[in-house]
XYZ file of N, CA and C in Angstrom:
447
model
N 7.180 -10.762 -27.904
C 6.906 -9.989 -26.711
C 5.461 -10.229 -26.288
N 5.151 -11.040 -25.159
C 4.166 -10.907 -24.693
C 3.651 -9.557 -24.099
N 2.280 -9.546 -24.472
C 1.093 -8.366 -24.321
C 0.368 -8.284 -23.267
N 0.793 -7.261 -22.176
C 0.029 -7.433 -21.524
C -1.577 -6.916 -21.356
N -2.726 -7.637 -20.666
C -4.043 -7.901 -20.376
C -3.995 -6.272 -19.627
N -4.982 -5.576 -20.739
C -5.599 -3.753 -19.611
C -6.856 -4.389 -19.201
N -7.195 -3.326 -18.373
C -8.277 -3.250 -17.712
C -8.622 -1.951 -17.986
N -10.190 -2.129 -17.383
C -10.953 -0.673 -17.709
C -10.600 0.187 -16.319
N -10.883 1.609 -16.423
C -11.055 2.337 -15.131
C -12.060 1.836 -13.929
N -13.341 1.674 -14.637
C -14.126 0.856 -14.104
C -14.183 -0.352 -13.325
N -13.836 -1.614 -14.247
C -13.448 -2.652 -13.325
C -12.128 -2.469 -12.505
N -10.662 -1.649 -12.284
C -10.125 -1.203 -11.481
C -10.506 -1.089 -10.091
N -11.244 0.193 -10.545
C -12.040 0.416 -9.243
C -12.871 -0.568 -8.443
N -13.925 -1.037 -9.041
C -14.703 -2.182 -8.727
C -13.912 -3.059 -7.935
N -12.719 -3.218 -8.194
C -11.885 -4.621 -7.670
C -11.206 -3.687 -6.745
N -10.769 -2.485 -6.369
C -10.129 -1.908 -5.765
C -11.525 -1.815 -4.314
N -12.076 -1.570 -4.838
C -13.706 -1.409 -3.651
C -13.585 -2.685 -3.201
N -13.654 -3.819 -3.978
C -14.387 -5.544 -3.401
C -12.825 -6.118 -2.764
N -11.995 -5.393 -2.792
C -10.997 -5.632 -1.988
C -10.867 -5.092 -0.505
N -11.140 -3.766 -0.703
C -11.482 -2.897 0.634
C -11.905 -3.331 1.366
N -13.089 -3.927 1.023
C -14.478 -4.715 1.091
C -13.978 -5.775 1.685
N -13.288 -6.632 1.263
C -12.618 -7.620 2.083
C -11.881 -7.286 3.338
N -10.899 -6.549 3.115
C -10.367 -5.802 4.556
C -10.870 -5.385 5.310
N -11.844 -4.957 4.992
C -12.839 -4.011 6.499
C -13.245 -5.280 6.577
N -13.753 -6.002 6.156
C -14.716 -6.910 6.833
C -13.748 -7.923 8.393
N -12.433 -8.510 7.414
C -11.748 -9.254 8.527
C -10.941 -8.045 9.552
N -10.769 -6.985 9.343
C -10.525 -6.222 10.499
C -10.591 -4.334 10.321
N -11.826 -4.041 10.821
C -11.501 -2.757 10.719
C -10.417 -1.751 11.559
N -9.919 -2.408 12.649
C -9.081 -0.998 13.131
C -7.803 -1.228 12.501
N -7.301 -2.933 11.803
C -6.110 -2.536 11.074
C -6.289 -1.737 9.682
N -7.717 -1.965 9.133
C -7.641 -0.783 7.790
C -7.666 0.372 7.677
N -8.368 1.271 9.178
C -8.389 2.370 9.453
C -6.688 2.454 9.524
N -6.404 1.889 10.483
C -4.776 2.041 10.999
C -3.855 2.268 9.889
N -4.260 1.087 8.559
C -3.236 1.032 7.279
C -3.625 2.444 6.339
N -4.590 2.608 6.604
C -4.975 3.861 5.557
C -4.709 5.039 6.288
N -4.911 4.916 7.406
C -4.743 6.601 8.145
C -2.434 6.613 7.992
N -2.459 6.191 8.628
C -0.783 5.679 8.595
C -0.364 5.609 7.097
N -0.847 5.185 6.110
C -0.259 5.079 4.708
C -0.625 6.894 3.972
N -1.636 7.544 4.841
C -1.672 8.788 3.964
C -0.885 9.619 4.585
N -0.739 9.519 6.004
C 0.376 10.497 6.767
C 1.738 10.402 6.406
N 2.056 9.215 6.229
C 3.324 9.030 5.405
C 3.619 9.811 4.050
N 2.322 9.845 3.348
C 2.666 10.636 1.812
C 2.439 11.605 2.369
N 1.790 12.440 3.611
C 1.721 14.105 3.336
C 3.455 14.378 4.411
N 4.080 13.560 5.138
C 5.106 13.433 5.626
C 6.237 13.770 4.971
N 6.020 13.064 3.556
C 6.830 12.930 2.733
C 7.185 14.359 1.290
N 6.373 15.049 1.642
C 5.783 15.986 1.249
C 6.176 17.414 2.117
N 5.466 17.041 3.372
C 6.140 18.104 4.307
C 7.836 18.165 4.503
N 8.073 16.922 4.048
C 9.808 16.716 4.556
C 10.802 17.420 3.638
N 9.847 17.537 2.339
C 10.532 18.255 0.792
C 10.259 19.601 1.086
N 9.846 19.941 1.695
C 8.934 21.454 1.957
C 10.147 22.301 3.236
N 10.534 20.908 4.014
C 11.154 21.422 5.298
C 12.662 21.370 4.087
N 12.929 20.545 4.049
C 14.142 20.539 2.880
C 14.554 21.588 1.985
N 13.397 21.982 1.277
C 13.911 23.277 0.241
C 14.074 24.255 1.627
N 13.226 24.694 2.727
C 13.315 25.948 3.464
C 15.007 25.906 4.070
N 15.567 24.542 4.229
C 16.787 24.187 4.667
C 17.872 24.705 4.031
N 17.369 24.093 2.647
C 18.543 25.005 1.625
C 18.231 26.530 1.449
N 17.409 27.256 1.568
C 17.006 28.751 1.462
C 17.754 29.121 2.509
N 17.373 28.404 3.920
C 18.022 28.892 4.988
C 19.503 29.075 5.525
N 20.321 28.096 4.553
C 21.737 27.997 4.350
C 22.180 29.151 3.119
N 21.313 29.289 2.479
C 21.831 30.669 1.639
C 21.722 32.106 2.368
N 20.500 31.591 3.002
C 20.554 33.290 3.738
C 21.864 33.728 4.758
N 22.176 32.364 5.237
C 22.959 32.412 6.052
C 24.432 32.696 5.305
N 24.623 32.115 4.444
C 26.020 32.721 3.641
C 25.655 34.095 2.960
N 24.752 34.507 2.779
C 24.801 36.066 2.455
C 24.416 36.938 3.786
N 24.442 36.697 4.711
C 25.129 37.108 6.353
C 23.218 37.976 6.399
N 22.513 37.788 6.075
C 20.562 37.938 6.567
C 20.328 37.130 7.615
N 20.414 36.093 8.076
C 20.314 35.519 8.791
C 21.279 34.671 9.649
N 20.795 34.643 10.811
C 21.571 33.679 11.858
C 22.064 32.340 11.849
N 23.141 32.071 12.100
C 23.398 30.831 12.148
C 22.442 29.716 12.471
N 21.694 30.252 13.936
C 21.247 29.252 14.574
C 19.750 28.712 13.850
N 19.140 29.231 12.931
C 18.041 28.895 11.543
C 18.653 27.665 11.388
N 19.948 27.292 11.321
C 20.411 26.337 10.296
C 19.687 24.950 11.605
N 20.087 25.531 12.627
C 19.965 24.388 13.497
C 18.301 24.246 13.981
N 17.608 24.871 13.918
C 16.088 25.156 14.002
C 15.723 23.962 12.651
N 15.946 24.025 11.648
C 15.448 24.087 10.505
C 16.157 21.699 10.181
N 17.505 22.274 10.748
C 18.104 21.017 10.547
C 17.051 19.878 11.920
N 16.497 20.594 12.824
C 16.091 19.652 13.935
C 14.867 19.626 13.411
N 13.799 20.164 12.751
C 12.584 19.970 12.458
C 12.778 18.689 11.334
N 13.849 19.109 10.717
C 13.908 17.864 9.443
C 14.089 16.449 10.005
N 15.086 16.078 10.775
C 15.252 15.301 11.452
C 14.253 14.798 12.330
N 13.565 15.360 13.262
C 12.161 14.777 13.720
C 10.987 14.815 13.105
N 10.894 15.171 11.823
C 9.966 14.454 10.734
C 10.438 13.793 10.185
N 11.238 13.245 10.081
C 12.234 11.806 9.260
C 11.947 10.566 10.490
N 12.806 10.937 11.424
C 12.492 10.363 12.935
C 10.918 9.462 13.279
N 9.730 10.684 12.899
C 8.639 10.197 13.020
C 7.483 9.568 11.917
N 8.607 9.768 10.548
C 7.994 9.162 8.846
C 8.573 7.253 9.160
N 9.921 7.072 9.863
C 10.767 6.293 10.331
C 9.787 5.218 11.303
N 9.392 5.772 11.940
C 8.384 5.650 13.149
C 7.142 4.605 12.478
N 6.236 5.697 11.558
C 5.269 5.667 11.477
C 5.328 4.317 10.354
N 6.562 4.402 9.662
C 6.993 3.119 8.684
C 7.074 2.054 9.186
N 7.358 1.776 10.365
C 7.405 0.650 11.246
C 5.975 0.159 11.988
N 5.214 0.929 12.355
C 4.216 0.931 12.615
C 3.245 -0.076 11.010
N 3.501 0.745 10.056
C 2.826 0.488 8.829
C 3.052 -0.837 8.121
N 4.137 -1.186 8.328
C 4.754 -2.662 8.017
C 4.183 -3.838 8.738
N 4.001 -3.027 10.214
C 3.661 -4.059 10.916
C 1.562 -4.643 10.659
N 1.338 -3.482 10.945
C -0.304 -3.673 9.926
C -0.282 -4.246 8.857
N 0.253 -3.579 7.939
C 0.622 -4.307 6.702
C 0.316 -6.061 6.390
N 1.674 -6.365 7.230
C 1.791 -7.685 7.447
C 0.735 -8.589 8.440
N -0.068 -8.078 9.204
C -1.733 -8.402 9.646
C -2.608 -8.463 9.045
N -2.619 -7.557 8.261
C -3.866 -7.783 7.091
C -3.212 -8.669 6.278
N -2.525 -8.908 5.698
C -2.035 -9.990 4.632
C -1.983 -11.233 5.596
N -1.489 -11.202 6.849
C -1.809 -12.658 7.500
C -3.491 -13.090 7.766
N -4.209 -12.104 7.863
C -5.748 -12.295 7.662
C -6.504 -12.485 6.251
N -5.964 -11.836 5.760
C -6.905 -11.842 4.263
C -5.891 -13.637 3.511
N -5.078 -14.039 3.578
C -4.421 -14.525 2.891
C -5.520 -16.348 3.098
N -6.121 -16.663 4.138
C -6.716 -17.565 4.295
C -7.920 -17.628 3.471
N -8.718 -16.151 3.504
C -9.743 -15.931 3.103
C -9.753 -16.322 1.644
N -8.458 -15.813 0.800
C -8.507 -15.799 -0.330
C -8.358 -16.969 -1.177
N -7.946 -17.617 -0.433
C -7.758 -19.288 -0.762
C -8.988 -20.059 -0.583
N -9.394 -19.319 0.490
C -10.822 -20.595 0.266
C -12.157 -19.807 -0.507
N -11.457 -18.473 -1.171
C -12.580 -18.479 -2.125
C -12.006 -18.960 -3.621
N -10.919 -19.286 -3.376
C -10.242 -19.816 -4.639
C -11.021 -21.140 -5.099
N -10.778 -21.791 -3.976
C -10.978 -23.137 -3.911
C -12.312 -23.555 -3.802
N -13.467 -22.533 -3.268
C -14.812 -23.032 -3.480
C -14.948 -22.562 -4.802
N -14.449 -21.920 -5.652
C -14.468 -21.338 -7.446
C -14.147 -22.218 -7.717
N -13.423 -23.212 -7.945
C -12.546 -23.889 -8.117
C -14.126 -25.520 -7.978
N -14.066 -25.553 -6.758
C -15.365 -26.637 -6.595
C -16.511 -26.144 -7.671
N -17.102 -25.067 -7.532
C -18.275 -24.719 -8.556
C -18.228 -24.639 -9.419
N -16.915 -24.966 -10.203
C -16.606 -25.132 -11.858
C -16.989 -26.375 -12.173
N -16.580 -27.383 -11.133
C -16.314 -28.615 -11.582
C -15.166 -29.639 -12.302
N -15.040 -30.571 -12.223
C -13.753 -31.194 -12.701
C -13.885 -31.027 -14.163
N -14.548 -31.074 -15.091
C -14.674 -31.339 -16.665
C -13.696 -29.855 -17.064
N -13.943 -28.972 -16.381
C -13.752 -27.576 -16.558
C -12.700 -27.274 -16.453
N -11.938 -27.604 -15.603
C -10.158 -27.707 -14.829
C -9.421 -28.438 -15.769
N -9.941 -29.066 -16.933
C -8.689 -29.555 -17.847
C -9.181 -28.925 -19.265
N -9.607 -27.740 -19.485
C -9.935 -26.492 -20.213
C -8.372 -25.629 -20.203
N -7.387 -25.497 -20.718
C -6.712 -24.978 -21.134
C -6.873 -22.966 -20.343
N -7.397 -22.882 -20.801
C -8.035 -21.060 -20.970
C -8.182 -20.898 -19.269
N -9.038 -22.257 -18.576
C -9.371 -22.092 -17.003
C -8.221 -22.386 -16.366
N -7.169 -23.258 -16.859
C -6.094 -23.248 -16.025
C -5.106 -22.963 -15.950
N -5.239 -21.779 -16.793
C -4.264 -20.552 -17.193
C -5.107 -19.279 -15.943
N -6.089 -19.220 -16.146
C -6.467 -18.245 -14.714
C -6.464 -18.739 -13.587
N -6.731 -20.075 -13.139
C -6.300 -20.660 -11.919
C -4.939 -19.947 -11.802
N -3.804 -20.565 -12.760
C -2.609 -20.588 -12.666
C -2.370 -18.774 -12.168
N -3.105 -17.985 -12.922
C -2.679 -16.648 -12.869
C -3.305 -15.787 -11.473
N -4.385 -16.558 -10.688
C -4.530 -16.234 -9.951
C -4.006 -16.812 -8.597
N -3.643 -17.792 -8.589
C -2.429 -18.245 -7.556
C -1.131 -17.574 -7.642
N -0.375 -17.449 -8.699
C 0.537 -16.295 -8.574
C 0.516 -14.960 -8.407
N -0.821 -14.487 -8.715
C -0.955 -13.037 -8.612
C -1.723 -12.809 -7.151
N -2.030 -13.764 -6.529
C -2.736 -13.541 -4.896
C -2.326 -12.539 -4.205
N -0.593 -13.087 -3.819
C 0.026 -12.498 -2.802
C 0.218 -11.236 -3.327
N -0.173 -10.149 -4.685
C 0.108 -9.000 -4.963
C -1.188 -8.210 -4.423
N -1.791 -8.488 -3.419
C -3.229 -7.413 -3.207
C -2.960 -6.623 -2.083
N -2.053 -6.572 -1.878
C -1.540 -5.713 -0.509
C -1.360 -4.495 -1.190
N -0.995 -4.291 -2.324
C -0.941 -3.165 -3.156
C -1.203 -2.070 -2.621
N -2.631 -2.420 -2.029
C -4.052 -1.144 -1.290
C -2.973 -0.632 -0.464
N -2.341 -1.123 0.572
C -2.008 -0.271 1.352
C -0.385 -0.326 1.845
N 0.619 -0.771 0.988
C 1.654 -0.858 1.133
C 2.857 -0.007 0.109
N 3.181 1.051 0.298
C 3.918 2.706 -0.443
C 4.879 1.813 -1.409
């Protein structure tokens, strides 16, 4: 069983910042856009469990004859146009999403590849270095992480 490589809290973060760091730089209104849009979605998602339990409360009250039918339909239309607009806002988010990864994805290659020049050739047939080459060409396309649920 291969073992996988931890990291500290520290360098986490660090790389979670020098990534940011990258995004704001090639576009700030899609990172504002991906981050404002990626947190409304989790408090969305949140409010929608909130509208949900009051849904089921509100269907009990209603079979023990406390309340009105028409709660059910109040309660069923609020759920539905916060689904409607989590729906919405998901489409919206995909689409940023996929902008920043079409922007950053150039960037990241040509800092690959000037790393890659400043090693030098002697260095590139080192075993150990072209196992992180290798691991960082496959692991590239996973940095969307930041802002994709």
């Amino acid at each position: 069983m291969e073992k996988k490589e931890s990291i500290s809290i520290q360098r986490f973060i660090y790389s979670l910042l020098r990534v940011f760091k990258i995004f704001w730089n090639n576009s700030k209104p899609f990172t504002v856009t991906a981050l404002v849009i990626g947190t409304l979605l989790e408090l969305l998602t949140v409010l929608n469990t909130y509208i949900f339990a009051k849904g089921i409360d509100t269907l009990i009250a209603v079979s023990s004859g406390t309340l009105d039918v028409v709660w059910v339909y109040y309660i069923a239309g609020i759920f539905f146009t916060i689904s409607f607009l989590q729906s919405s806002l998901r489409l919206i988010h995909n689409y940023v999403s996929r902008m920043l990864s079409s922007m950053y994805t150039p960037y990241f290659q040509t800092l690959t590849y000037r790393k890659l020049i400043s090693i030098g050739i002697e260095k590139l047939e080192d075993p150990d270095i072209n196992n992180l080459i290798e691991r960082t060409r496959r692991n590239s396309g996973r940095i969307e992480f930041v802002f994709d649920q």
